Amino acid sequence: MRVGCVAYVSRLISLNKPMHLIANLGVQLQICAVLTTIVCCHQQAIAATANRLRDDFIAASQFDPEFQAAIAQRDAGLELQEQAQATLLPQVTASFQRSINNTDSRSQTVLGPIDRSFQNYPAYSASLQIRQALYRPKAWASLAQSRAQARYAELILQGAKQDLGLRLIGLHAEWAAAQVAREAAQESIVILRQLASIVLRQFDAGDATKVDIEIAQSKLAQAQTQLAESQLALENAKLGWAQITGRHDPAGKPTSFNLIKDSTQALPERSFSAITWHDRAAQRLPLNYPSLQSIQSIAIDNSPVLQAQREAVQVAEAELRKVAADHYPVADLFAARSKSASAQENTVGTSFSGAQVGIQVSVPLYSGGAVDSAIRQAQANLRKVQNDLQAAINRLNLQIDRDWRTLEAARVDVSAQARLLEALIVVTESTVRGQTAGIATTVDTLQAKLQALNAQRDLARATSRAVVAWIRLMGASGLISEETLLELDKLIAL
């Protein structure tokens, strides 16, 4: 930029331009300096917002309470496998008891009763037992079930990660659209006030009616309502973003979310402003699927929600095997060692020492129908989970169909609004030139600017719909990740 300014000055001097042009060189250099500053600031802003989506996603994964709850749920689910494995490992128990006793006894003999009394004598007993399961069908079924539950917990966490990405990008899309809508509403209010004042002057001159005044005032009121609504949406998006990421507004009061949980380091400050989308952001959204059917097929295989539901079916099947195992016998290998002294009233003063090694077999004979009832209950639960899986597949297909068509419609809307905006910019420039030439009025220019602002607002909203529909498609396929958001940053964010 500075090189261009110097070249421009040299060119004026070399061409022997009039002195009044050269006298204006100071002003022109100031303009060049301002433009240079703007370009540098813009480049700094781009550098500051680079990787914004990915960095926010990382921060949210470390802070968001819902995602932290999902992590805790995953951790709890993994412990079930440890617990099930423990039932198949050797169980070692030890016990020791010591007491001071008083015993009075009477024995009947042929010679008559004999009374005995023992006062304050010590008694103790100690034992050590080792037990190893040999045949426990229920424990084996519990182990298989716990493995399915561990996989289920991992998949639920993956689903929560996809949901986190959906919520984060949805807030960014809402934030960006609300930012543009607010700016458009603010500029529209200024224009509508000018138009209202023009109508009042025309009314005083007899060229307008009371109806024209009321229409102008109602349009101004509508613009003020749109400003209030966009401001509300903007503040809601900011608050939602802060609650998910734990970040705060550097220019305002810090929220209570400026630190990562369980961390002493604050997150790096970010510009508390909306992301600016590329004008062709909707067309730049990466979607490597040739058809709706292809993405539905991939989502059915890769969706964490469906994968978790399939594991839920495995859990229900293992539960059925586990309750049915109550019909089978149980065999354990055990070894024990014990030692006691005066452990009972009739063995006062006597010591015992013993050792045991053997196999214990327990055979269920009759439980009053409880086992059969539990089997029927497990079968019913299995049918429920299987139908839940099919219902989840149906919901996913419906969601993908809706989001696919929403994305296509939003892309068409973005193209239409972009063309309309380009046309209105040309119209605005034409009316400005026409006003200079005397063939257009101030009202024409203001109306053209107003239409351009409305088109700009509608373009931002259509882009927001496209981004939300795209991220929902990615989430349905389980493809939301740091790498995905980094690519999205590079493609559609300015």
Coordinates of C-alpha atoms in Angstrom, one line a residue:
M1 CA 0.0 0.0 0.0
R2 CA 2.8 2.5 0.9
V3 CA 4.7 1.6 -2.3
G4 CA 1.6 2.3 -4.3
C5 CA 1.3 5.7 -2.6
V6 CA 4.9 6.6 -3.4
A7 CA 4.5 5.5 -7.0
Y8 CA 1.3 7.5 -7.3
V9 CA 3.1 10.7 -6.2
S10 CA 6.0 10.1 -8.6
R11 CA 3.6 9.6 -11.4
L12 CA 1.8 12.9 -10.7
I13 CA 5.1 14.8 -10.7
S14 CA 6.5 13.1 -13.8
L15 CA 3.4 13.9 -15.7
N16 CA 3.6 17.6 -14.9
K17 CA 0.2 17.7 -13.3
P18 CA -1.2 21.1 -12.3
M19 CA -0.1 22.4 -9.0
H20 CA -3.5 22.2 -7.3
L21 CA -3.2 18.4 -7.8
I22 CA 0.2 18.3 -6.3
A23 CA -1.0 20.5 -3.5
N24 CA -3.5 17.8 -2.6
L25 CA -0.8 15.2 -2.3
G26 CA -0.7 15.6 1.5
V27 CA -4.4 14.8 1.7
Q28 CA -3.9 11.9 -0.7
L29 CA -1.0 10.5 1.4
Q30 CA -3.1 10.8 4.5
I31 CA -5.8 8.7 2.8
C32 CA -3.2 6.2 1.7
A33 CA -1.9 6.0 5.3
V34 CA -5.5 5.4 6.6
L35 CA -6.0 2.7 4.0
T36 CA -2.7 1.1 5.0
T37 CA -3.8 1.1 8.6
I38 CA -7.2 -0.4 7.7
V39 CA -5.5 -3.2 5.7
C40 CA -3.1 -4.0 8.6
C41 CA -5.9 -4.0 11.1
H42 CA -7.9 -6.3 8.8
Q43 CA -4.9 -8.7 8.5
Q44 CA -4.5 -8.7 12.3
A45 CA -8.2 -9.4 12.7
I46 CA -7.9 -12.3 10.3
A47 CA -4.9 -13.6 12.3
A48 CA -6.8 -13.2 15.5
T49 CA -9.9 -15.1 14.3
A50 CA -7.9 -17.8 12.5
N51 CA -8.9 -21.3 13.7
R52 CA -11.6 -19.7 15.8
L53 CA -14.0 -22.6 15.5
R54 CA -11.4 -25.2 16.3
D55 CA -10.1 -23.3 19.3
D56 CA -13.6 -22.7 20.6
F57 CA -14.3 -26.4 20.2
I58 CA -11.2 -27.4 22.2
A59 CA -12.2 -24.9 24.9
A60 CA -15.8 -26.2 25.0
S61 CA -14.6 -29.8 25.3
Q62 CA -12.6 -28.8 28.4
F63 CA -15.3 -26.7 30.0
D64 CA -18.9 -27.4 28.8
P65 CA -20.8 -28.9 31.8
E66 CA -22.9 -31.2 29.5
F67 CA -19.8 -32.6 27.9
Q68 CA -18.0 -33.0 31.2
A69 CA -21.1 -34.9 32.5
A70 CA -20.8 -37.2 29.4
I71 CA -17.1 -37.8 30.3
A72 CA -18.1 -38.7 33.8
Q73 CA -20.7 -41.1 32.5
R74 CA -18.2 -42.7 30.2
D75 CA -15.7 -43.1 33.1
A76 CA -18.5 -44.7 35.2
G77 CA -19.4 -47.1 32.4
L78 CA -15.9 -48.3 32.0
E79 CA -15.8 -49.4 35.6
L80 CA -18.5 -51.9 35.0
Q81 CA -16.0 -54.1 33.1
E82 CA -13.5 -54.0 36.0
Q83 CA -16.2 -55.0 38.4
A84 CA -17.3 -57.9 36.2
Q85 CA -13.8 -59.2 35.7
A86 CA -13.2 -59.1 39.4
T87 CA -16.0 -61.7 40.0
L88 CA -14.0 -64.2 37.9
L89 CA -10.7 -63.7 39.7
P90 CA -9.6 -65.4 43.0
Q91 CA -11.5 -64.0 46.0
V92 CA -9.4 -63.9 49.2
T93 CA -11.0 -63.3 52.6
A94 CA -9.5 -63.2 56.1
S95 CA -11.1 -62.8 59.5
F96 CA -10.0 -62.6 63.0
Q97 CA -11.9 -62.3 66.3
R98 CA -10.7 -62.0 69.9
S99 CA -12.9 -61.6 73.0
I100 CA -12.9 -61.8 76.8
N101 CA -15.8 -64.1 77.9
N102 CA -17.7 -65.2 81.0
T103 CA -19.5 -68.6 80.8
D104 CA -21.7 -70.4 83.2
S105 CA -22.9 -73.9 82.3
R106 CA -24.9 -76.8 83.8
S107 CA -24.6 -80.4 82.6
Q108 CA -27.0 -83.2 83.5
T109 CA -25.4 -86.4 84.4
V110 CA -26.5 -89.7 86.0
L111 CA -25.1 -88.3 89.2
G112 CA -27.0 -85.1 88.9
P113 CA -26.4 -81.6 87.5
I114 CA -22.8 -80.3 87.4
D115 CA -22.4 -76.5 87.3
R116 CA -19.3 -74.9 85.9
S117 CA -18.2 -71.3 85.7
F118 CA -15.4 -69.7 83.6
Q119 CA -14.7 -66.1 84.2
N120 CA -12.7 -63.6 82.1
Y121 CA -11.1 -66.1 79.8
P122 CA -9.8 -65.1 76.3
A123 CA -11.2 -66.6 73.1
Y124 CA -10.1 -66.1 69.5
S125 CA -10.6 -67.4 66.0
A126 CA -8.8 -66.7 62.7
S127 CA -9.5 -67.9 59.2
L128 CA -8.1 -67.4 55.7
Q129 CA -10.1 -68.5 52.6
I130 CA -9.3 -68.4 48.9
R131 CA -12.1 -69.1 46.4
Q132 CA -11.8 -69.3 42.6
A133 CA -14.8 -69.5 40.3
L134 CA -14.8 -72.6 38.1
Y135 CA -18.2 -72.6 36.5
R136 CA -20.3 -69.4 36.8
P137 CA -22.4 -68.8 33.7
K138 CA -23.9 -65.7 35.2
A139 CA -20.5 -64.1 35.8
W140 CA -19.4 -64.8 32.3
A141 CA -22.6 -63.3 30.9
S142 CA -22.0 -60.3 33.2
L143 CA -18.5 -59.9 31.8
A144 CA -19.8 -59.9 28.2
Q145 CA -22.5 -57.4 29.2
S146 CA -19.9 -55.1 30.9
R147 CA -17.8 -55.1 27.7
A148 CA -20.8 -54.0 25.7
Q149 CA -21.7 -51.4 28.4
A150 CA -18.1 -50.0 28.2
R151 CA -18.4 -49.7 24.4
Y152 CA -21.8 -48.1 24.9
A153 CA -20.3 -45.6 27.3
E154 CA -17.5 -44.7 24.8
L155 CA -20.0 -44.2 22.0
I156 CA -22.3 -42.1 24.1
L157 CA -19.3 -39.8 24.7
Q158 CA -18.6 -39.6 21.0
G159 CA -22.2 -38.7 20.5
A160 CA -21.9 -36.0 23.1
K161 CA -18.9 -34.6 21.2
Q162 CA -20.9 -34.4 18.1
D163 CA -23.7 -32.7 20.0
L164 CA -21.1 -30.2 21.4
G165 CA -20.0 -29.3 17.9
L166 CA -23.6 -28.9 16.8
R167 CA -24.4 -26.5 19.7
L168 CA -21.2 -24.5 19.2
I169 CA -21.5 -24.0 15.5
G170 CA -25.2 -23.3 15.9
L171 CA -24.4 -20.5 18.3
H172 CA -21.7 -19.1 16.0
A173 CA -24.2 -19.2 13.0
E174 CA -26.9 -17.5 15.1
W175 CA -24.4 -15.0 16.4
A176 CA -23.1 -14.1 12.9
A177 CA -26.7 -13.7 11.5
A178 CA -27.8 -11.6 14.5
Q179 CA -24.7 -9.3 14.2
V180 CA -25.5 -8.6 10.5
A181 CA -29.2 -8.2 11.3
R182 CA -28.5 -5.7 14.1
E183 CA -26.2 -3.6 11.9
A184 CA -28.7 -3.7 9.1
A185 CA -31.5 -2.7 11.5
Q186 CA -29.4 0.2 12.9
E187 CA -28.7 1.6 9.4
S188 CA -32.3 1.0 8.3
I189 CA -33.5 3.1 11.2
V190 CA -31.3 6.0 10.2
I191 CA -32.6 5.7 6.6
L192 CA -36.2 5.4 7.6
R193 CA -35.9 8.4 9.8
Q194 CA -34.7 10.4 6.8
L195 CA -37.5 9.1 4.7
A196 CA -40.0 10.0 7.5
S197 CA -38.7 13.5 7.6
I198 CA -38.9 13.8 3.8
V199 CA -42.6 12.6 4.0
L200 CA -43.3 15.2 6.7
R201 CA -41.8 18.0 4.5
Q202 CA -43.9 16.7 1.5
F203 CA -47.0 16.7 3.7
D204 CA -46.3 20.3 4.7
A205 CA -45.9 21.1 1.1
G206 CA -49.1 19.3 0.2
D207 CA -47.4 16.5 -1.8
A208 CA -48.1 13.7 0.7
T209 CA -51.0 12.5 2.8
K210 CA -51.6 11.5 6.3
V211 CA -51.5 7.8 5.2
D212 CA -48.0 8.3 3.8
I213 CA -46.9 9.7 7.2
E214 CA -48.4 6.7 9.0
I215 CA -46.8 4.2 6.6
A216 CA -43.4 5.8 7.1
Q217 CA -43.8 5.8 10.9
S218 CA -45.0 2.1 10.9
K219 CA -41.9 1.1 8.8
L220 CA -39.7 2.9 11.3
A221 CA -41.4 1.1 14.2
Q222 CA -40.9 -2.2 12.4
A223 CA -37.2 -1.5 12.0
Q224 CA -36.9 -0.7 15.7
T225 CA -38.6 -4.0 16.5
Q226 CA -36.2 -5.8 14.3
L227 CA -33.3 -4.1 16.0
A228 CA -34.6 -5.2 19.4
E229 CA -35.1 -8.8 18.2
S230 CA -31.7 -8.9 16.6
Q231 CA -30.1 -7.4 19.7
L232 CA -31.8 -10.1 21.9
A233 CA -30.6 -12.9 19.5
L234 CA -27.1 -11.5 19.6
E235 CA -26.9 -11.3 23.4
N236 CA -28.4 -14.8 23.7
A237 CA -25.8 -16.2 21.3
K238 CA -23.0 -14.4 23.2
L239 CA -24.2 -15.8 26.5
G240 CA -24.6 -19.3 25.1
W241 CA -21.0 -19.1 23.6
A242 CA -19.6 -18.0 26.9
Q243 CA -21.4 -20.8 28.8
I244 CA -20.1 -23.4 26.5
T245 CA -16.5 -22.2 26.0
G246 CA -15.9 -20.6 29.4
R247 CA -14.6 -17.5 27.7
H248 CA -15.4 -13.9 28.5
D249 CA -15.7 -10.5 26.8
P250 CA -12.3 -8.8 27.0
A251 CA -14.1 -5.4 26.5
G252 CA -16.7 -6.0 29.2
K253 CA -17.1 -7.6 32.5
P254 CA -15.7 -11.2 32.7
T255 CA -18.3 -13.8 33.1
S256 CA -18.0 -16.7 35.6
F257 CA -16.9 -18.9 32.8
N258 CA -13.4 -17.5 32.0
L259 CA -11.5 -20.4 33.5
I260 CA -11.4 -24.0 32.5
K261 CA -12.7 -26.3 35.2
D262 CA -10.0 -27.9 37.4
S263 CA -7.4 -25.6 35.8
T264 CA -5.5 -22.6 37.1
Q265 CA -4.8 -21.1 33.7
A266 CA -7.2 -18.8 32.0
L267 CA -8.1 -19.5 28.4
P268 CA -6.5 -17.2 25.8
E269 CA -8.6 -14.1 25.2
R270 CA -10.5 -14.0 22.0
S271 CA -12.2 -11.3 20.1
F272 CA -15.7 -11.2 21.5
S273 CA -17.3 -10.7 18.1
A274 CA -19.1 -12.8 15.6
I275 CA -17.3 -14.7 12.9
T276 CA -17.6 -13.1 9.5
W277 CA -18.7 -15.6 6.9
H278 CA -17.4 -15.6 3.3
D279 CA -20.0 -14.3 0.8
R280 CA -20.0 -17.7 -0.8
A281 CA -19.8 -19.7 2.4
A282 CA -22.8 -21.8 1.6
Q283 CA -21.3 -23.0 -1.6
R284 CA -17.9 -23.6 0.0
L285 CA -19.2 -26.0 2.7
P286 CA -17.4 -29.3 2.1
L287 CA -19.8 -32.1 1.4
N288 CA -18.3 -35.2 -0.1
Y289 CA -21.5 -37.0 -0.7
P290 CA -22.9 -37.4 -4.2
S291 CA -26.5 -38.0 -3.1
L292 CA -28.9 -38.0 -0.1
Q293 CA -28.9 -41.8 -0.1
S294 CA -25.1 -42.0 0.2
I295 CA -24.9 -39.8 3.3
Q296 CA -27.8 -41.7 4.8
S297 CA -26.0 -45.0 4.2
I298 CA -22.7 -43.6 5.7
A299 CA -24.6 -42.1 8.7
I300 CA -26.3 -45.4 9.5
D301 CA -22.9 -47.1 9.7
N302 CA -21.0 -44.3 11.4
S303 CA -23.5 -42.4 13.6
P304 CA -22.4 -42.6 17.3
V305 CA -26.1 -42.6 18.3
L306 CA -26.9 -45.7 16.2
Q307 CA -23.7 -47.4 17.2
A308 CA -24.5 -46.8 20.9
Q309 CA -28.0 -48.1 20.3
R310 CA -26.6 -51.3 18.7
E311 CA -24.4 -51.8 21.8
A312 CA -27.5 -51.3 23.9
V313 CA -29.0 -54.3 22.0
Q314 CA -25.9 -56.3 22.9
V315 CA -26.3 -55.3 26.5
A316 CA -29.9 -56.4 26.5
E317 CA -29.0 -59.8 25.0
A318 CA -26.3 -60.3 27.6
E319 CA -28.8 -59.4 30.3
L320 CA -31.1 -62.1 29.0
R321 CA -28.2 -64.7 29.1
K322 CA -27.3 -63.5 32.6
V323 CA -30.8 -64.0 34.1
A324 CA -31.2 -67.3 32.3
A325 CA -27.9 -68.5 34.0
D326 CA -29.7 -68.6 37.3
H327 CA -31.1 -72.0 36.2
Y328 CA -27.5 -73.4 36.0
P329 CA -25.4 -74.8 38.8
V330 CA -22.4 -72.9 40.2
A331 CA -19.0 -74.5 41.0
D332 CA -16.1 -72.9 43.0
L333 CA -12.7 -74.2 44.0
F334 CA -11.8 -73.2 47.6
A335 CA -9.0 -73.5 50.1
A336 CA -9.2 -72.5 53.7
R337 CA -7.1 -72.4 56.9
S338 CA -8.5 -71.7 60.4
K339 CA -7.3 -71.6 63.9
S340 CA -9.3 -71.0 67.1
A341 CA -9.1 -71.3 70.9
S342 CA -12.1 -71.4 73.3
A343 CA -14.2 -70.3 70.4
Q344 CA -17.4 -71.8 71.9
E345 CA -18.8 -72.4 75.4
N346 CA -18.3 -76.1 75.3
T347 CA -14.7 -75.8 74.0
V348 CA -13.3 -73.5 76.7
G349 CA -9.6 -74.2 77.0
T350 CA -9.4 -76.1 73.8
S351 CA -7.5 -75.1 70.6
F352 CA -8.3 -76.1 67.1
S353 CA -6.4 -75.8 63.8
G354 CA -7.7 -76.9 60.5
A355 CA -7.2 -76.7 56.7
Q356 CA -9.7 -77.4 53.8
V357 CA -9.3 -77.8 50.1
G358 CA -12.3 -78.7 47.9
I359 CA -14.9 -77.9 45.3
Q360 CA -18.3 -76.4 46.2
V361 CA -21.2 -77.0 43.9
S362 CA -24.5 -75.2 44.3
V363 CA -27.5 -76.4 42.3
P364 CA -30.7 -74.2 42.1
L365 CA -33.8 -76.3 42.6
Y366 CA -36.8 -74.0 43.0
S367 CA -37.1 -70.2 43.2
G368 CA -40.9 -69.8 43.1
G369 CA -40.9 -68.7 39.4
A370 CA -38.7 -65.6 40.0
V371 CA -36.1 -66.7 37.4
D372 CA -38.7 -67.4 34.7
S373 CA -40.2 -64.0 35.4
A374 CA -36.8 -62.3 35.1
I375 CA -36.3 -64.1 31.8
R376 CA -39.6 -62.8 30.4
Q377 CA -38.7 -59.3 31.6
A378 CA -35.3 -59.4 29.9
Q379 CA -36.9 -60.7 26.7
A380 CA -39.4 -57.8 26.7
N381 CA -36.6 -55.3 27.4
L382 CA -34.6 -56.8 24.4
R383 CA -37.6 -56.3 22.1
K384 CA -37.9 -52.7 23.3
V385 CA -34.2 -52.0 22.7
Q386 CA -34.4 -53.5 19.2
N387 CA -37.4 -51.4 18.3
D388 CA -35.6 -48.3 19.8
L389 CA -32.8 -49.0 17.4
Q390 CA -35.1 -49.1 14.4
A391 CA -36.8 -45.9 15.6
A392 CA -33.4 -44.2 15.9
I393 CA -32.6 -45.3 12.3
N394 CA -35.9 -43.8 11.1
R395 CA -35.3 -40.6 13.0
L396 CA -31.8 -40.3 11.6
N397 CA -32.9 -40.8 8.1
L398 CA -35.7 -38.2 8.5
Q399 CA -33.3 -35.8 10.1
I400 CA -30.7 -36.2 7.3
D401 CA -33.4 -35.8 4.6
R402 CA -34.6 -32.6 6.3
D403 CA -31.1 -31.2 6.7
W404 CA -30.0 -32.2 3.2
R405 CA -33.0 -30.4 1.7
T406 CA -32.5 -27.4 4.0
L407 CA -28.9 -27.1 2.9
E408 CA -29.8 -27.3 -0.7
A409 CA -32.6 -24.7 -0.2
A410 CA -30.3 -22.4 1.8
R411 CA -27.6 -22.6 -1.0
V412 CA -30.2 -21.6 -3.5
D413 CA -31.4 -18.8 -1.2
V414 CA -27.8 -17.6 -0.7
S415 CA -27.2 -17.5 -4.5
A416 CA -30.4 -15.5 -5.0
Q417 CA -29.7 -13.1 -2.2
A418 CA -26.2 -12.6 -3.4
R419 CA -27.4 -11.8 -6.9
L420 CA -30.0 -9.5 -5.5
L421 CA -27.5 -7.7 -3.3
E422 CA -25.1 -7.2 -6.2
A423 CA -28.0 -5.8 -8.3
L424 CA -29.1 -3.5 -5.5
I425 CA -25.6 -2.2 -5.1
V426 CA -25.6 -1.3 -8.8
V427 CA -29.1 0.3 -8.4
T428 CA -27.8 2.3 -5.4
E429 CA -24.8 3.5 -7.4
S430 CA -27.1 4.4 -10.3
T431 CA -29.5 6.3 -8.2
V432 CA -26.6 8.3 -6.6
R433 CA -25.3 9.2 -10.1
G434 CA -28.9 9.8 -11.2
Q435 CA -29.4 12.2 -8.3
T436 CA -26.3 14.1 -9.3
A437 CA -27.7 14.3 -12.9
G438 CA -31.1 15.3 -11.6
I439 CA -33.0 12.2 -12.9
A440 CA -33.3 10.6 -9.5
T441 CA -34.4 11.8 -6.0
T442 CA -33.0 11.3 -2.5
V443 CA -36.0 9.0 -1.8
D444 CA -34.9 6.7 -4.7
T445 CA -31.4 6.5 -3.3
L446 CA -32.5 5.8 0.3
Q447 CA -35.0 3.2 -0.9
A448 CA -32.3 1.4 -2.8
K449 CA -30.0 1.5 0.2
L450 CA -32.8 0.1 2.4
Q451 CA -33.4 -2.8 0.0
A452 CA -29.7 -3.5 -0.1
L453 CA -29.6 -3.7 3.7
N454 CA -32.6 -6.1 3.7
A455 CA -30.8 -8.3 1.1
Q456 CA -27.7 -8.3 3.2
R457 CA -29.6 -9.4 6.3
D458 CA -31.4 -12.1 4.4
L459 CA -28.1 -13.3 2.9
A460 CA -26.6 -13.7 6.4
R461 CA -29.7 -15.6 7.6
A462 CA -29.6 -17.9 4.6
T463 CA -25.9 -18.5 5.2
S464 CA -26.6 -19.3 8.8
R465 CA -29.2 -21.8 7.8
A466 CA -26.8 -23.5 5.4
V467 CA -24.0 -23.7 8.0
V468 CA -26.4 -25.2 10.6
A469 CA -27.8 -27.8 8.2
W470 CA -24.3 -28.7 7.1
I471 CA -23.0 -29.2 10.6
R472 CA -26.0 -31.3 11.4
L473 CA -25.2 -33.6 8.5
M474 CA -21.6 -33.9 9.7
G475 CA -22.8 -34.7 13.2
A476 CA -25.2 -37.3 12.0
S477 CA -22.3 -39.0 10.3
G478 CA -20.0 -38.6 13.3
L479 CA -17.6 -36.4 11.4
I480 CA -17.4 -33.4 13.7
S481 CA -13.8 -33.1 14.9
E482 CA -11.1 -30.5 15.4
E483 CA -9.8 -31.2 11.9
T484 CA -13.3 -30.7 10.4
L485 CA -13.7 -27.3 12.2
L486 CA -10.2 -26.3 11.2
E487 CA -11.1 -27.0 7.5
L488 CA -14.4 -25.1 8.0
D489 CA -12.5 -22.1 9.4
K490 CA -10.3 -22.0 6.3
L491 CA -13.1 -22.4 3.8
I492 CA -15.9 -20.1 5.0
A493 CA -14.6 -17.7 7.7
L494 CA -13.0 -14.4 6.9

